[in-house]
PDB file of C-alpha atoms and ligand atoms in Angstrom:
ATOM      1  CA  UNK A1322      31.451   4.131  -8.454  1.00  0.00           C
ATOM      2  CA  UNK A1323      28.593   6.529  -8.454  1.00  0.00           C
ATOM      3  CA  UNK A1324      25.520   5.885  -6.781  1.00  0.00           C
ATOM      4  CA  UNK A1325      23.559   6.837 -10.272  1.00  0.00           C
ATOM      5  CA  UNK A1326      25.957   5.175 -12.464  1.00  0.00           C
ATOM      6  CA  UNK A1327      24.980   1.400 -10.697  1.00  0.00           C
ATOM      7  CA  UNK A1328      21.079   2.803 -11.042  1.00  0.00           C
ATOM      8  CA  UNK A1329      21.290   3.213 -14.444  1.00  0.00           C
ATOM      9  CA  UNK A1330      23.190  -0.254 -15.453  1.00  0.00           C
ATOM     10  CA  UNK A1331      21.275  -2.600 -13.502  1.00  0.00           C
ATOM     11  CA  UNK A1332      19.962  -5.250 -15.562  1.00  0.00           C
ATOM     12  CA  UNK A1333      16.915  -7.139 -15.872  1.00  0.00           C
ATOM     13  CA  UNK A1334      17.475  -9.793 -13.226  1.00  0.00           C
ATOM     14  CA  UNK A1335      15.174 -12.258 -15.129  1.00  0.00           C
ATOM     15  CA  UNK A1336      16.817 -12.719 -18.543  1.00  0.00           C
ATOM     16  CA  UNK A1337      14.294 -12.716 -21.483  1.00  0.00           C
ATOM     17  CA  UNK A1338      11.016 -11.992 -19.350  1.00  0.00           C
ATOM     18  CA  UNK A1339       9.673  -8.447 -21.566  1.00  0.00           C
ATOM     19  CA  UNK A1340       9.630  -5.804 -19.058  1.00  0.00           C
ATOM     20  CA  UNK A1341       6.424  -4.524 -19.875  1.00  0.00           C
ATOM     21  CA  UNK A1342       2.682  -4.765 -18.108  1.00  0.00           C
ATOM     22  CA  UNK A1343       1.169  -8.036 -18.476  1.00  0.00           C
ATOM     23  CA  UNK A1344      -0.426  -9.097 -21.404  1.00  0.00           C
ATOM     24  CA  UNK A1345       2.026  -6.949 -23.379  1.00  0.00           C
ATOM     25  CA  UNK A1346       4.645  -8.354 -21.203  1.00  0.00           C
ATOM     26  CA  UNK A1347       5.867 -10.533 -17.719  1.00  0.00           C
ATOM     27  CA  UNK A1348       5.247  -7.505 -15.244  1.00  0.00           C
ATOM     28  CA  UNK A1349       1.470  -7.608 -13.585  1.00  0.00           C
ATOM     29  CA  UNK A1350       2.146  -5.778 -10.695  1.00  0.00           C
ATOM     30  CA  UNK A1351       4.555  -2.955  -9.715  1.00  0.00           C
ATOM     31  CA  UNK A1352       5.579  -0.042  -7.544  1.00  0.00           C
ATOM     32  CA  UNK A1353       2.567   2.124  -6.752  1.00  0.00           C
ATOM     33  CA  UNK A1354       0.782   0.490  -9.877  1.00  0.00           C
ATOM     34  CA  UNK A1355      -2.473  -0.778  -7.307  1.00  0.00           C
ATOM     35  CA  UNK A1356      -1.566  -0.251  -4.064  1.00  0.00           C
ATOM     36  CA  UNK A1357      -5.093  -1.198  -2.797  1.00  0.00           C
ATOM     37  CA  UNK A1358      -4.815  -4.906  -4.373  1.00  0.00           C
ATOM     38  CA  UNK A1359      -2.199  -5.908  -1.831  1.00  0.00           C
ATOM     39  CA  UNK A1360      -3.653  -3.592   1.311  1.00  0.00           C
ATOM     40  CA  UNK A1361      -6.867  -5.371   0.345  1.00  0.00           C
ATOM     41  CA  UNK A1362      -5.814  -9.235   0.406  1.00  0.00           C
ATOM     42  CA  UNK A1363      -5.144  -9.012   3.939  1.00  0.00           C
ATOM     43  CA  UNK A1364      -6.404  -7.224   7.370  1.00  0.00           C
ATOM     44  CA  UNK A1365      -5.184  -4.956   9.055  1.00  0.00           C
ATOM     45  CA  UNK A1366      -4.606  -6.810  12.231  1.00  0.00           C
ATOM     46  CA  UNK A1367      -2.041  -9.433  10.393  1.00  0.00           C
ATOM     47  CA  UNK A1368       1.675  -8.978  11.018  1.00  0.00           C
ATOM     48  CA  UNK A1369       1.465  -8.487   7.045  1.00  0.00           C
ATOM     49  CA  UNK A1370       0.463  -4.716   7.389  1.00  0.00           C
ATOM     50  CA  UNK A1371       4.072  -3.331   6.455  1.00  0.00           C
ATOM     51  CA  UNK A1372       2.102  -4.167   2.977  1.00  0.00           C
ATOM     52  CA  UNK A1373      -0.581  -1.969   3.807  1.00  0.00           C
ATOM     53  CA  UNK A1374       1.207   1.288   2.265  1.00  0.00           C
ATOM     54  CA  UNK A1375       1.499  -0.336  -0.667  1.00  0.00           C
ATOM     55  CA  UNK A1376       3.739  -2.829  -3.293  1.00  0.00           C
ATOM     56  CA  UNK A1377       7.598  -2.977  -2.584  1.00  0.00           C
ATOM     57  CA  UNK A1378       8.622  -3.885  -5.780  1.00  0.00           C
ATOM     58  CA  UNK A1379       7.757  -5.247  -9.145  1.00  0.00           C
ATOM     59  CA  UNK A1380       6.515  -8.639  -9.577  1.00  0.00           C
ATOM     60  CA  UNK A1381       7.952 -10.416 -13.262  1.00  0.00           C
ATOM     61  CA  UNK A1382       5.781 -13.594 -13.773  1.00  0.00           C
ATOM     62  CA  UNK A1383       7.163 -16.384 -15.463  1.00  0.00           C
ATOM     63  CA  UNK A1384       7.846 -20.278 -15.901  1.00  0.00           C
ATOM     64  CA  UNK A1385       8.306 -22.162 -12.701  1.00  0.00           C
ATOM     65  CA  UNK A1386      12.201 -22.158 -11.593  1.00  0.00           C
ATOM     66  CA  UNK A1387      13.282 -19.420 -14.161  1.00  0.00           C
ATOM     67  CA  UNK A1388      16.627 -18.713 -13.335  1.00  0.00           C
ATOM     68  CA  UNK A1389      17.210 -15.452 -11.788  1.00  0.00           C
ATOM     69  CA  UNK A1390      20.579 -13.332 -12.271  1.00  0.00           C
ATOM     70  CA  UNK A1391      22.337 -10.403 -10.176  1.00  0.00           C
ATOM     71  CA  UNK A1392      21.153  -7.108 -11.364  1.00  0.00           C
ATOM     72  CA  UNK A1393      24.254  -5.723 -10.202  1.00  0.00           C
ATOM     73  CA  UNK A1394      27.634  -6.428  -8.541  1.00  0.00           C
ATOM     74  CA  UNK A1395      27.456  -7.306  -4.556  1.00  0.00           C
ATOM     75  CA  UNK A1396      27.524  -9.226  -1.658  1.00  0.00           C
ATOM     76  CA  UNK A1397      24.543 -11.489  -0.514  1.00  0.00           C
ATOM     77  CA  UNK A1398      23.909  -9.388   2.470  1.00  0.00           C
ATOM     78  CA  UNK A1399      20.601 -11.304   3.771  1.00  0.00           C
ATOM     79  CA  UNK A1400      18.280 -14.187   3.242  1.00  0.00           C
ATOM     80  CA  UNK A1401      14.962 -15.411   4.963  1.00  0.00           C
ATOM     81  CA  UNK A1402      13.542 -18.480   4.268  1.00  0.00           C
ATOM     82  CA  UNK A1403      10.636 -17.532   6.855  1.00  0.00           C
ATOM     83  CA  UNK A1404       7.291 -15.639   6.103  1.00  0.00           C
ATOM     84  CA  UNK A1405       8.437 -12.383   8.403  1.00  0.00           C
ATOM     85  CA  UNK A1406      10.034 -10.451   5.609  1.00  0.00           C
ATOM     86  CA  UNK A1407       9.103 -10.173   1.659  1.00  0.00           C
ATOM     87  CA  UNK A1408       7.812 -13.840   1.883  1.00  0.00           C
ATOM     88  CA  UNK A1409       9.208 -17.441   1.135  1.00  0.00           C
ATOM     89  CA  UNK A1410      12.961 -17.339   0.334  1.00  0.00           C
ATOM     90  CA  UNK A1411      14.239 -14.411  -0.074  1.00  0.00           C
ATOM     91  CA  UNK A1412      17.669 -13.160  -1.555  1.00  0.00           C
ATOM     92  CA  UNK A1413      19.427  -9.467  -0.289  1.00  0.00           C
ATOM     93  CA  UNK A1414      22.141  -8.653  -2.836  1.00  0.00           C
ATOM     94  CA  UNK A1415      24.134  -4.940  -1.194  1.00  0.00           C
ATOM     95  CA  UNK A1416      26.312  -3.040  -3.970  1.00  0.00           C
ATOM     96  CA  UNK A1417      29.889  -1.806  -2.921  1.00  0.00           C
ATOM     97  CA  UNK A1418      29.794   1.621  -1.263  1.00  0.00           C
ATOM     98  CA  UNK A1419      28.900   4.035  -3.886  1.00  0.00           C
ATOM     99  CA  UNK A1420      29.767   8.028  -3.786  1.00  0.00           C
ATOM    100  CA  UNK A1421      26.261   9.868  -3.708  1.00  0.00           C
ATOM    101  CA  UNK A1422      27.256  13.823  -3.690  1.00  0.00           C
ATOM    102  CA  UNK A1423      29.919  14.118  -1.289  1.00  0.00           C
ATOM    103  CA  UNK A1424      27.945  10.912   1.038  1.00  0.00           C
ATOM    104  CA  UNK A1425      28.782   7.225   1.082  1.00  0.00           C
ATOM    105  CA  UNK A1426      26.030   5.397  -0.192  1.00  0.00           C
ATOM    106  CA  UNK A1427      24.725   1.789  -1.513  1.00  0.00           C
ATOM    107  CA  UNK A1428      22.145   0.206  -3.186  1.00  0.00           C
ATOM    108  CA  UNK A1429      20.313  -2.953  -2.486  1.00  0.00           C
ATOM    109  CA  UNK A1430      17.895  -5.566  -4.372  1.00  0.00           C
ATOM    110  CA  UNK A1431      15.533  -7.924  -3.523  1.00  0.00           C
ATOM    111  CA  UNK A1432      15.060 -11.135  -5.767  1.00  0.00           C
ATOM    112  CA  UNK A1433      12.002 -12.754  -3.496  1.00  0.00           C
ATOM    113  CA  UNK A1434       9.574 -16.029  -3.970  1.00  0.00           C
ATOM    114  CA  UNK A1435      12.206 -17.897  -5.093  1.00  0.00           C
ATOM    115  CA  UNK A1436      12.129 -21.778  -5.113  1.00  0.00           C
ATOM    116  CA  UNK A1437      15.487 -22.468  -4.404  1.00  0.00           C
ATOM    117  CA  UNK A1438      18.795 -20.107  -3.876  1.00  0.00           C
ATOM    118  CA  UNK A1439      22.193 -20.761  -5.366  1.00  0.00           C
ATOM    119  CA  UNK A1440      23.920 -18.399  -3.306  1.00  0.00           C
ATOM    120  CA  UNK A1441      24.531 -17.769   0.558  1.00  0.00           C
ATOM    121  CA  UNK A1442      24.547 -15.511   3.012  1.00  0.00           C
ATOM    122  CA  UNK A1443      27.667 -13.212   1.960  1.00  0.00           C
ATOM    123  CA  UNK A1444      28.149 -14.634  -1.116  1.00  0.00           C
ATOM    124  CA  UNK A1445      30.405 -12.558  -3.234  1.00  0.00           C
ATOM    125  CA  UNK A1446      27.820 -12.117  -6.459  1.00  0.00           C
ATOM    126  CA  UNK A1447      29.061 -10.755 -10.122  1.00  0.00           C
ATOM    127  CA  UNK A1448      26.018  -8.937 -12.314  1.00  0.00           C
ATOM    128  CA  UNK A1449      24.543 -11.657 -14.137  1.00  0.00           C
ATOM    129  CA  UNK A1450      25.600 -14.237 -11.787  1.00  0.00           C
ATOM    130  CA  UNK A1451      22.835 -16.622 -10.816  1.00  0.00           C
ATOM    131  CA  UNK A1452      20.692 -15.703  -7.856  1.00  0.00           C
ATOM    132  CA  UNK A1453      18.439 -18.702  -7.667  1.00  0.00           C
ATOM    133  CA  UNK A1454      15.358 -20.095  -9.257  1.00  0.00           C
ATOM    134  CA  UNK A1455      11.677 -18.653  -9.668  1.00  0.00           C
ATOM    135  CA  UNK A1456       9.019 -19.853  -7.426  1.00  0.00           C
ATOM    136  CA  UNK A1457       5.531 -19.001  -5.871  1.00  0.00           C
ATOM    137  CA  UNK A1458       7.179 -19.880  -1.684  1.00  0.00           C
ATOM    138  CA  UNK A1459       6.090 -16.250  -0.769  1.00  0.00           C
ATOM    139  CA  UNK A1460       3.113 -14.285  -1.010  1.00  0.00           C
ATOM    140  CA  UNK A1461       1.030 -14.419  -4.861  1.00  0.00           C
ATOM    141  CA  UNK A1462      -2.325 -12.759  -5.718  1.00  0.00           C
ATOM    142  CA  UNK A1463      -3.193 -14.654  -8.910  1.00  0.00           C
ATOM    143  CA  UNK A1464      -7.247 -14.946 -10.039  1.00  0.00           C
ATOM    144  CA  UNK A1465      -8.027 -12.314  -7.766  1.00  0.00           C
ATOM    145  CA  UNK A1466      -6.944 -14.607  -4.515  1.00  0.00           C
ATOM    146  CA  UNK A1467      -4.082 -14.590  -2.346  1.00  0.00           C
ATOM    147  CA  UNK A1468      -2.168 -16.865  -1.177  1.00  0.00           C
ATOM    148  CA  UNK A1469       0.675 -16.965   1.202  1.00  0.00           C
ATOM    149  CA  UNK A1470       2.956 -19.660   0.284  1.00  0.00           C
ATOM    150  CA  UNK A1471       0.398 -22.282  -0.636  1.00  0.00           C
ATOM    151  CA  UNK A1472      -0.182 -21.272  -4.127  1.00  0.00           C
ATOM    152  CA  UNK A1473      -1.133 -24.520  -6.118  1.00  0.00           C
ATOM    153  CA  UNK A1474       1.704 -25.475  -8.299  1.00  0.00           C
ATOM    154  CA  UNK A1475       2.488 -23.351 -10.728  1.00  0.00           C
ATOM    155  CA  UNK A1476      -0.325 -20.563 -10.122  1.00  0.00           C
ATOM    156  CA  UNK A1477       1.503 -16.678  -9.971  1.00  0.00           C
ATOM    157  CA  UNK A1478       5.049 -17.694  -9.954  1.00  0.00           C
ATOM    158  CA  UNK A1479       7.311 -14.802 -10.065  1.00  0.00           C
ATOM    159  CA  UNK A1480      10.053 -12.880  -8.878  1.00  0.00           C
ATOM    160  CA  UNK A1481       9.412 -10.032  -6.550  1.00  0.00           C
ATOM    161  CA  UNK A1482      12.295  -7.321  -7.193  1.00  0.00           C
ATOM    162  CA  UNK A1483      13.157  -4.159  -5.013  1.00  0.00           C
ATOM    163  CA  UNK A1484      15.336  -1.778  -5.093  1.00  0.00           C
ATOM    164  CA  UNK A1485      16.437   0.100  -1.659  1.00  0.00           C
ATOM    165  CA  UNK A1486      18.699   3.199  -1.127  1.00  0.00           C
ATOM    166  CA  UNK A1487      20.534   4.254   1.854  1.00  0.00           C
ATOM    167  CA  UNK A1488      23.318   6.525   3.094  1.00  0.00           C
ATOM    168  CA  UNK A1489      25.545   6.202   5.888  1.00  0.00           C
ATOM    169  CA  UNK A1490      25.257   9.157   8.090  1.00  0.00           C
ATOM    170  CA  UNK A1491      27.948  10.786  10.207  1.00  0.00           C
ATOM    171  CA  UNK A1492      26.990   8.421  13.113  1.00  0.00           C
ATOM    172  CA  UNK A1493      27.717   5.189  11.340  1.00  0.00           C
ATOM    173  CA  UNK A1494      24.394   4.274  10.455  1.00  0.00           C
ATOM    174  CA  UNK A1495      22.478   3.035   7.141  1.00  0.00           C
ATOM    175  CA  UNK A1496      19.477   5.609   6.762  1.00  0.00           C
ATOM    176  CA  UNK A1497      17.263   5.187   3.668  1.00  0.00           C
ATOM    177  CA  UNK A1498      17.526   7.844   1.100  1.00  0.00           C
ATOM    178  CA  UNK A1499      13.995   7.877   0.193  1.00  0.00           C
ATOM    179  CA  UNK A1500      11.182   7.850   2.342  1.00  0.00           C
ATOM    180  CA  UNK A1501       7.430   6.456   1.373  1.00  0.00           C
ATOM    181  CA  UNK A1502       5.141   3.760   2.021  1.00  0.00           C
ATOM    182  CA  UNK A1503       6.352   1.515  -0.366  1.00  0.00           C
ATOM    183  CA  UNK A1504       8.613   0.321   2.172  1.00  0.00           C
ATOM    184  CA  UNK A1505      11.208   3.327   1.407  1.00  0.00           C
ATOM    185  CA  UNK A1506      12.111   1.770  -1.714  1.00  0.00           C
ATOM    186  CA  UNK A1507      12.672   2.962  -5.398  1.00  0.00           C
ATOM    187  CA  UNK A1508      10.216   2.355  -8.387  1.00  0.00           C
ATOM    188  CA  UNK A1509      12.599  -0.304 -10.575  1.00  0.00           C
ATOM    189  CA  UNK A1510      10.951  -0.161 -13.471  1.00  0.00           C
ATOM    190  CA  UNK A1511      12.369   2.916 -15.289  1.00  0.00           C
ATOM    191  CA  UNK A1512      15.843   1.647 -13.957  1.00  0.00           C
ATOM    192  CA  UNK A1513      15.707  -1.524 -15.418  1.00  0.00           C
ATOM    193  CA  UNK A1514      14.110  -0.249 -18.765  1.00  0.00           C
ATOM    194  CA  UNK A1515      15.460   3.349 -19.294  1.00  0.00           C
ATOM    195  CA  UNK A1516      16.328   3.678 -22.751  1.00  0.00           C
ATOM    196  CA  UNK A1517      16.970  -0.110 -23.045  1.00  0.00           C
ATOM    197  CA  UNK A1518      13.341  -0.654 -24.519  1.00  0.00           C
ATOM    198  CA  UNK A1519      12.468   2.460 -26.736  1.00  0.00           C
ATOM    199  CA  UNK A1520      10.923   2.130 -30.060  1.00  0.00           C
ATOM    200  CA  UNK A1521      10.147   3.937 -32.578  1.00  0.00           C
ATOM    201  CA  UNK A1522      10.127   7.872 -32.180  1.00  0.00           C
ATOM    202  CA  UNK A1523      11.511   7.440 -28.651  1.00  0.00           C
ATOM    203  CA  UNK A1524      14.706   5.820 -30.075  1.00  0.00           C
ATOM    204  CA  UNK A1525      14.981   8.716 -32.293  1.00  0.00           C
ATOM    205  CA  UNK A1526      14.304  11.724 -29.904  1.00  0.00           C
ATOM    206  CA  UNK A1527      16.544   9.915 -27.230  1.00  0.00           C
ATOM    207  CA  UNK A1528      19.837   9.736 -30.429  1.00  0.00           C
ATOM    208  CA  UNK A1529      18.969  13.414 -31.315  1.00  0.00           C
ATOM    209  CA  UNK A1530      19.275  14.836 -27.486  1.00  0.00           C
ATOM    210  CA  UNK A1531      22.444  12.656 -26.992  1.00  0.00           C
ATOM    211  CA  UNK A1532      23.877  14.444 -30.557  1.00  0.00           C
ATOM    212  CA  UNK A1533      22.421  17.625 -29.141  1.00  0.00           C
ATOM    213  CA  UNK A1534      24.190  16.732 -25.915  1.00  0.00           C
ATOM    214  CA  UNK A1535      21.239  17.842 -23.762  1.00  0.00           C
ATOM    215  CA  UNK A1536      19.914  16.120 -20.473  1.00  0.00           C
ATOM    216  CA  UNK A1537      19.551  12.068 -21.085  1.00  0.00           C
ATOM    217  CA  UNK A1538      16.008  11.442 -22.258  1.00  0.00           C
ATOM    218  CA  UNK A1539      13.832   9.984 -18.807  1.00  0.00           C
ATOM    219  CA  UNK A1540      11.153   7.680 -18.645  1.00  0.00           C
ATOM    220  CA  UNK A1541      10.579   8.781 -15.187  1.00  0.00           C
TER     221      UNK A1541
HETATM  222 ZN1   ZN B2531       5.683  -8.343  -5.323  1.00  0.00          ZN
END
């Protein structure tokens, strides 16, 4: 499969929730959106300051042990339960190998916070299959605090999701494709709503390039 192909069919990995910015919708924080927010909640002395370049992800808010699906086809290729990583339990999902140009390549998500996971650690995952169940065990800004796994019941529950690139080099090894201080990760959101939530005059420019056969309409 292509690498852009499994980019552009991810789905939304928590069925229903509107992918648009809170009130409008279940996303209040994403990718680059406030960077300072997160660098702010915490010092820089913490072993937290991988956060400090910024938000890793998108955060969907939503009712407490939402079910969350695969956005894609993969193998659970990590999970922390601990506080050392993305925070509270935390689900890797890795896509097959993927042909980006003439490299090898794959994609992986992070479904984070979660209350409980129904997979394990290589877990053989179809998209759509269920991940686990929303939660607040990692780290939630909600009211303007933050809190780091001891967020009153109920208060900021969401998924975290993030989407990492890589490419396997000559040598062997996994090197990420993009580099940034978002934690070398890619912005989700126009991936996971890319022509999947147009309205109105977007729908109808999008139909008239496809007709026209010219470069697919981008949100990006
Ligand atoms: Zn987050």
């Amino acid at each position: 499969m292509k690498h852009q192909d499994l980019l552009d069919n991810l789905i939304n990995p928590v069925p229903g929730a509107i992918l648009k910015k809170y009130p409008a919708g279940n996303i209040f924080q994403y990718w680059a959106d406030n960077p300072a927010l997160y660098s702010q909640a915490f010092g820089h002395t913490d072993d937290l300051h991988r956060y400090l370049g910024g938000h890793s992800g998108i955060d969907i808010s939503g009712k407490h042990r939402t079910p969350i699906v695969a956005a894609h086809d993969g193998h659970v290729d990590e999970m922390k339960t601990d506080r050392t990583s993305l925070g509270g339990i935390v689900v890797w999902l890795q896509s097959p190998m993927l042909e980006l140009d003439t490299k090898v390549s794959c994609v992986t998500t992070a479904y984070a916070h979660l209350d409980e996971a129904a997979v394990k650690k290589g877990s053989t995952v179809k998209q759509g299959d269920l991940i686990g169940y929303m939660g607040n065990t990692g780290m939630i800004v909600s009211g303007g605090n933050a809190y780091w796994g001891n967020a009153p019941a109920g208060v900021g529950t969401h998924l975290h999701f993030g989407i990492n690139e890589f490419i396997l080099t000559s040598t062997g090894a996994w090197v990420p494709r993009f580099i940034n201080q978002m934690g070398n990760t890619t912005d989700p959101l126009s991936y996971l709503t890319k022509g999947k939530e147009l309205g109105g005059l977007a729908v109808i420019l999008r139909n008239m390039l496809t007709y026209l056969g010219l470069p697919k309409f981008r949100s990006t």
